mmCIF file of C-alpha atoms in Angstrom:
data_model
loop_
_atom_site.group_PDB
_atom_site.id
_atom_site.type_symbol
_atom_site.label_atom_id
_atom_site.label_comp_id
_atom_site.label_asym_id
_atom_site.label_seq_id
_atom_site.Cartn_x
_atom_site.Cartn_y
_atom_site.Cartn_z
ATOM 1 C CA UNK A 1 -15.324 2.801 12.221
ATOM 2 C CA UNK A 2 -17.349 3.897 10.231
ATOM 3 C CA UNK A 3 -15.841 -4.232 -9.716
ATOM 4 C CA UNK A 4 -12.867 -4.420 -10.285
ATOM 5 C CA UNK A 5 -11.987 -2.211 -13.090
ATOM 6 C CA UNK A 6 -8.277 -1.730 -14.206
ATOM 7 C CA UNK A 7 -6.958 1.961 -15.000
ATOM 8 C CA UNK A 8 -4.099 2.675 -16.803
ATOM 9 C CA UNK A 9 -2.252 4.151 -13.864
ATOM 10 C CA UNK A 10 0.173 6.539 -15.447
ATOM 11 C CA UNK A 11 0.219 10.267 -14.270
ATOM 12 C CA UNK A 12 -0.329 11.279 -17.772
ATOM 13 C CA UNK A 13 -3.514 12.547 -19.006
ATOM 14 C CA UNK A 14 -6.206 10.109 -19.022
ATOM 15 C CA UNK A 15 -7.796 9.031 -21.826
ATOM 16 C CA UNK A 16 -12.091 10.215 -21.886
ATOM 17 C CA UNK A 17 -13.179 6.825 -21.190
ATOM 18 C CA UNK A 18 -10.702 6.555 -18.105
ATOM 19 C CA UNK A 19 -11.396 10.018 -17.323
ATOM 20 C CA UNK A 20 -15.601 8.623 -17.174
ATOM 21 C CA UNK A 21 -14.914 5.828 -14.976
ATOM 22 C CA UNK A 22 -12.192 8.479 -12.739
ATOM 23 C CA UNK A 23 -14.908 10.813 -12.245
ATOM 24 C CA UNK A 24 -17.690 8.202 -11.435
ATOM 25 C CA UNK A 25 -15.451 6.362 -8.752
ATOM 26 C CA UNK A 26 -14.578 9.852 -7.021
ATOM 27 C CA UNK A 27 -18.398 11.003 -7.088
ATOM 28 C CA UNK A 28 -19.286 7.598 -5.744
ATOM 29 C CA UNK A 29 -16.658 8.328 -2.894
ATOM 30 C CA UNK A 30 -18.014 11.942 -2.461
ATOM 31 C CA UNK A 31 -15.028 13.654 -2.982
ATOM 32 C CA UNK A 32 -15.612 17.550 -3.508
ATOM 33 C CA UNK A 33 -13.518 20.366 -3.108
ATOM 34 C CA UNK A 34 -12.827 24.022 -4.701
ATOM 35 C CA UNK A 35 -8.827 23.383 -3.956
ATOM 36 C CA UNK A 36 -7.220 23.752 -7.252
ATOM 37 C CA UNK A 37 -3.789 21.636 -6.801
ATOM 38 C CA UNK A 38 -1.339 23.166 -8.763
ATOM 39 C CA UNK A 39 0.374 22.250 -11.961
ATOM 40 C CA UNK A 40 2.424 18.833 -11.499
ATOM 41 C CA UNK A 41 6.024 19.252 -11.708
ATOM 42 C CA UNK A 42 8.946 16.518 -12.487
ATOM 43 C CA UNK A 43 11.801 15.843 -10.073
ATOM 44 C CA UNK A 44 13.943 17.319 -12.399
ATOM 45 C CA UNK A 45 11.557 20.402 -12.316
ATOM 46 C CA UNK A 46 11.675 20.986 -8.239
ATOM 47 C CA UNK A 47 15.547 20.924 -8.447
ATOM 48 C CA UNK A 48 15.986 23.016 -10.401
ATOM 49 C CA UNK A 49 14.038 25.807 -9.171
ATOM 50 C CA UNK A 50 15.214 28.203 -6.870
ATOM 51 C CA UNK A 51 18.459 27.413 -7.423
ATOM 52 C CA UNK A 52 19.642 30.812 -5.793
ATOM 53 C CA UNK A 53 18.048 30.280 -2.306
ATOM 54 C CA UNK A 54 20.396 27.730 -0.660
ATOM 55 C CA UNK A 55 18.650 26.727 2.106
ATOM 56 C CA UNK A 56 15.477 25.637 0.307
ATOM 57 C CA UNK A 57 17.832 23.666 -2.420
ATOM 58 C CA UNK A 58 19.210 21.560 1.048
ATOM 59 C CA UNK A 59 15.534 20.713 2.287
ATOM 60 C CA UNK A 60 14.386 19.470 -1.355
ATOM 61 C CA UNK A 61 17.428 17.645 -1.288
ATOM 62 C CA UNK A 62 17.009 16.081 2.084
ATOM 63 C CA UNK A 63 13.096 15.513 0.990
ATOM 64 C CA UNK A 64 14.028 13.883 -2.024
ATOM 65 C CA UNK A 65 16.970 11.257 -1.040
ATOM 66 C CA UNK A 66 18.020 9.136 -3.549
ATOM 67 C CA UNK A 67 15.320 10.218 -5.800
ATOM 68 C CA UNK A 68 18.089 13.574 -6.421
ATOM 69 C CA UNK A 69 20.547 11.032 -7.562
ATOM 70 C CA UNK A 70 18.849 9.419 -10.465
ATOM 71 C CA UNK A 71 15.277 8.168 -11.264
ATOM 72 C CA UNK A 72 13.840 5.501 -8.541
ATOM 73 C CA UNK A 73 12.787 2.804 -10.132
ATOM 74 C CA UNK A 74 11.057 -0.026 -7.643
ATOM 75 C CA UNK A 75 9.170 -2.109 -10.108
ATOM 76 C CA UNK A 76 10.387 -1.661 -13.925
ATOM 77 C CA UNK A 77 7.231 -3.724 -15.299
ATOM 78 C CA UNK A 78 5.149 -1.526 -13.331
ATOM 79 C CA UNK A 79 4.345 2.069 -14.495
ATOM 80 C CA UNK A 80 2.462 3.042 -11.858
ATOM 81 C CA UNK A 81 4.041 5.834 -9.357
ATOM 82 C CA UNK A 82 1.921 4.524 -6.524
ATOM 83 C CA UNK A 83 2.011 0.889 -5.429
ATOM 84 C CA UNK A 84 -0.681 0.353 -2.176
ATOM 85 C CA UNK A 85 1.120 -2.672 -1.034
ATOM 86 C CA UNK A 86 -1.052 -2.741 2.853
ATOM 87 C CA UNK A 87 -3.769 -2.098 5.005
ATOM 88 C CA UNK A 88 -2.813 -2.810 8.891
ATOM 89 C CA UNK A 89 -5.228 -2.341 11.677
ATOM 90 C CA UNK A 90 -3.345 -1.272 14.608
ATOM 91 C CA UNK A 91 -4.919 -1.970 17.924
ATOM 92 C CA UNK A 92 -1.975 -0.744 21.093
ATOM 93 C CA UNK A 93 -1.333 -4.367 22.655
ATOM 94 C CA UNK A 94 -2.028 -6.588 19.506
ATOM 95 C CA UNK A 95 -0.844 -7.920 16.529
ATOM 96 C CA UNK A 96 -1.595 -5.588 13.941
ATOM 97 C CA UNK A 97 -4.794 -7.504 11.213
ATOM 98 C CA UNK A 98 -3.565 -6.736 7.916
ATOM 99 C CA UNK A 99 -4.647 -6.467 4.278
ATOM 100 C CA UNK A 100 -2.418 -7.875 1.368
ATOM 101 C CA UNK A 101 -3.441 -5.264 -1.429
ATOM 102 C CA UNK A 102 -1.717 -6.936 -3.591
ATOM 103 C CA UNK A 103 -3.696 -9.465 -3.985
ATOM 104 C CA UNK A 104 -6.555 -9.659 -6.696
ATOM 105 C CA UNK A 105 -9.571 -7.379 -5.197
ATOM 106 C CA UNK A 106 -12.212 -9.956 -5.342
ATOM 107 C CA UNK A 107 -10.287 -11.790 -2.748
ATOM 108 C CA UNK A 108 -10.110 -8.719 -0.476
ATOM 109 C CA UNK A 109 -13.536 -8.736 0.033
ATOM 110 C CA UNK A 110 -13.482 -11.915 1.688
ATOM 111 C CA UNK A 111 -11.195 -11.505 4.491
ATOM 112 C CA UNK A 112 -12.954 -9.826 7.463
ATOM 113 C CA UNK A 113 -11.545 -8.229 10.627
ATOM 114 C CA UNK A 114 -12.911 -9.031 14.099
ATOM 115 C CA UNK A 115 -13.125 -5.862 16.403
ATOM 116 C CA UNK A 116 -13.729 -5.709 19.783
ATOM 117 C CA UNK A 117 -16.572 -3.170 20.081
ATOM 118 C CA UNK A 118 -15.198 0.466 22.008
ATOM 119 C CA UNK A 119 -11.662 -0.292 20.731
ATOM 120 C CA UNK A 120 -9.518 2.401 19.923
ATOM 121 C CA UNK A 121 -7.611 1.788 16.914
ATOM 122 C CA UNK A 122 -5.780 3.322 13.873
ATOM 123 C CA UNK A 123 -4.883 2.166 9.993
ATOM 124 C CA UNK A 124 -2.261 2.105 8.167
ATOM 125 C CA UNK A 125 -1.406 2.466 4.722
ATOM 126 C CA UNK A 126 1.764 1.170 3.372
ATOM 127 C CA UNK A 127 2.647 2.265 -0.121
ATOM 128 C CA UNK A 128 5.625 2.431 -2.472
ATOM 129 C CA UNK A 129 6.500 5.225 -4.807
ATOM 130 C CA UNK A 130 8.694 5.303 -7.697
ATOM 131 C CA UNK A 131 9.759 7.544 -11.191
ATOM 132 C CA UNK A 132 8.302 10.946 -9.679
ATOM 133 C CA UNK A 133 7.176 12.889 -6.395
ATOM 134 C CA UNK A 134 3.057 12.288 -6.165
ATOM 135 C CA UNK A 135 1.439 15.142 -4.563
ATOM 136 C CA UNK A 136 -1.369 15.246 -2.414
ATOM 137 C CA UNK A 137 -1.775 12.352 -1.403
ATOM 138 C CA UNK A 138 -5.438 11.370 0.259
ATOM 139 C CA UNK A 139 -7.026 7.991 1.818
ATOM 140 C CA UNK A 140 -10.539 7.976 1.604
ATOM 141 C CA UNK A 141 -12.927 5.668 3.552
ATOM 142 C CA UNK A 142 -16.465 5.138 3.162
ATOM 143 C CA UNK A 143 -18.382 2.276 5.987
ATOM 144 C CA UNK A 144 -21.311 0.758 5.279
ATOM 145 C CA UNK A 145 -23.820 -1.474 7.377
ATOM 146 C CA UNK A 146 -27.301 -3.465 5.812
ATOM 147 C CA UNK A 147 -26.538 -1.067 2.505
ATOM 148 C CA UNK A 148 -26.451 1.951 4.321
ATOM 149 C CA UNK A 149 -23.529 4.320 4.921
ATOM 150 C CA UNK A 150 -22.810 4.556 8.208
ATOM 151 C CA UNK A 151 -19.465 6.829 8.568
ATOM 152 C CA UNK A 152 -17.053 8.328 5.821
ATOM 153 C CA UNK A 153 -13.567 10.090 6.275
ATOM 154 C CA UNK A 154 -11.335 11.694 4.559
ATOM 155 C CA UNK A 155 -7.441 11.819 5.278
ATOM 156 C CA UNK A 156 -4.839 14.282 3.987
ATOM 157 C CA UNK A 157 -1.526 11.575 3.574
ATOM 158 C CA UNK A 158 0.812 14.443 2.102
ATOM 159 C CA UNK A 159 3.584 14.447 -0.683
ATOM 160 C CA UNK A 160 6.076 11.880 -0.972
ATOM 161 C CA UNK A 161 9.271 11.190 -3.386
ATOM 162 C CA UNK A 162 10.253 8.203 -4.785
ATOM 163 C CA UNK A 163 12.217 5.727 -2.748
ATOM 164 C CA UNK A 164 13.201 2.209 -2.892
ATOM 165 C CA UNK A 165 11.654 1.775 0.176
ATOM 166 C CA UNK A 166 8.329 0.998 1.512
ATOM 167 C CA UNK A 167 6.533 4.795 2.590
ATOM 168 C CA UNK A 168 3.706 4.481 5.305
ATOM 169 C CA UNK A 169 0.572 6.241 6.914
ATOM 170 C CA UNK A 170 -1.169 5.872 9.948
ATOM 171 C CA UNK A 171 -4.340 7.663 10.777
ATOM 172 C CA UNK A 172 -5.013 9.572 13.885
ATOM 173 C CA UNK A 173 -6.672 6.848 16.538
ATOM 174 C CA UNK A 174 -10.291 6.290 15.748
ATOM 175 C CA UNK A 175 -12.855 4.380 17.905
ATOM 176 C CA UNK A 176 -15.288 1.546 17.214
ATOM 177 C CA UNK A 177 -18.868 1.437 18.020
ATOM 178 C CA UNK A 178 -19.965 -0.656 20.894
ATOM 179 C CA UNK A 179 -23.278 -1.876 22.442
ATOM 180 C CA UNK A 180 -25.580 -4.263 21.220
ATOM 181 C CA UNK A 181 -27.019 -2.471 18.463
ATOM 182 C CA UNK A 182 -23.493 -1.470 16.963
ATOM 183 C CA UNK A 183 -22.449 -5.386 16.280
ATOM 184 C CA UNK A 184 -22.290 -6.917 13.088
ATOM 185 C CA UNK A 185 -20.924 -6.792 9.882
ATOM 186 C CA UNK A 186 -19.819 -3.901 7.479
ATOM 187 C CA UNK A 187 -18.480 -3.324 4.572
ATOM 188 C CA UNK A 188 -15.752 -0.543 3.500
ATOM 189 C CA UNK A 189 -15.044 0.672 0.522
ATOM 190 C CA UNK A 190 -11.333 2.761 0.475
ATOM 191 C CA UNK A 191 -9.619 4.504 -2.005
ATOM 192 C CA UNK A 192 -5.716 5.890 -2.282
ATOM 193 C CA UNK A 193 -6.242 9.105 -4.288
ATOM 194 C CA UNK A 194 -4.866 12.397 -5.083
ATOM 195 C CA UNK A 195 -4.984 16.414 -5.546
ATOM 196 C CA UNK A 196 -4.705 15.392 -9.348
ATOM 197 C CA UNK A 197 -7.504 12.866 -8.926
ATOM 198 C CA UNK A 198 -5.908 9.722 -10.079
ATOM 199 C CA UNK A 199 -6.688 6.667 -8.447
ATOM 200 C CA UNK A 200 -3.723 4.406 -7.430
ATOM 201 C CA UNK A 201 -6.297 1.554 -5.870
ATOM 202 C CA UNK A 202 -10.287 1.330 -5.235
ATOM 203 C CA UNK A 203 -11.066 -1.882 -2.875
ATOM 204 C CA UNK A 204 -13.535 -3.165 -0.458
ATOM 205 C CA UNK A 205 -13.058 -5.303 2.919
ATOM 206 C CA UNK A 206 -15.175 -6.371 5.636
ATOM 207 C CA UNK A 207 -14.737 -6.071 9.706
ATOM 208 C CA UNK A 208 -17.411 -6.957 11.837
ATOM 209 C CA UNK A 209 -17.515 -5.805 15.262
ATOM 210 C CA UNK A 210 -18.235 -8.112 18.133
ATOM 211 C CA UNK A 211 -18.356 -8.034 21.776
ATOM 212 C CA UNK A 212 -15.078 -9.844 22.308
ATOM 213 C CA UNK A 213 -11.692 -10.617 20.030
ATOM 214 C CA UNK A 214 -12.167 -13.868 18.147
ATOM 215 C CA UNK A 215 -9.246 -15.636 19.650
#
């Protein structure tokens, strides 16, 4: 396995300062890539294209939901289109650990997961989306141990449409380090991104992998 700054979170353009800081967080989590996403479109938009072929109007409208009925609106005091509510560890045969990313970051850091060592276990993401489709959407994960990265991945979540309820994804199973040299602490620094490089939430957490479960 393997500073809290707050963006304005709006799909819009960003302004150059927020474009700075944008930039500087997706260097830091090595994100490079010669895919050119292509232009973002409005729900409105998608609908109405290709009106002539039938079948592809009946899978946008079956992708789409409610969303084809009216603007979804979870959170009217919120503007942004992505909401990370989650984090869950999933180990088969255990409670799932999980992350409330809702709470203020500096707290997140705090909590730490204890992992068996050789585990086999995947995370989750749970997420809410509202006023438009977000395309592309990526987790990115970055471990390190003593200061040092030890592991990074990179996972492709998809497109999703707004709905008034809560979206989820679970990475393919991953497993932990074991042995003696492999315990300890580390630190992980995620990130929710997408194609158009906006950042819907930056944090960091702890694990630290031990022999046994702390029971």
């Amino acid at each position: 396995m393997p500073k809290n700054v707050k963006y304005n979170l709006e799909m819009s353009e960003p302004s150059p300062v927020e474009a700075e800081h944008l930039d500087s967080a997706l260097e830091e989590l090595d994100i490079e890539s010669d895919y050119k996403p292509p232009p973002e479109k409005s729900l409105e938009e998608l609908l109405s294209a290709d009106k002539e072929d039938e079948s592809l109007q009946k899978y946008k409208e079956a992708l789409l939901g409610e969303a084809k009925v009216g603007k979804v609106i979870v959170d009217p005091h919120d503007d942004r289109k992505v909401i990370v509510k989650r984090l869950a560890l999933c180990v088969k045969g255990r409670p799932d650990m999980e992350l409330d990313l809702t709470k203020p970051l500096d707290e997140l850091k705090k909590q730490v997961f204890v992992i068996k060592e050789g585990i086999s276990y995947r995370i989750r993401i749970d997420f809410l989306v509202q006023r438009e489709i977000v395309h592309g959407l990526k987790y990115v994960q970055k471990t390190y141990r003593l200061g040092a990265r030890v592991d990074k991945m990179t996972h492709m979540v998809g497109s999703y449409p707004p709905k008034t309820e809560l979206q989820s994804y679970t990475t393919p199973p991953e497993d932990a380090p074991s042995g003696l040299v492999a315990r300890g602490s580390y630190t992980v620094h995620s990130l929710f991104t997408d194609d158009d490089k906006h950042i819907h939430l930056k944090w960091e957490w702890t694990f630290e992998i031990k022999k046994d479960w702390k029971e």
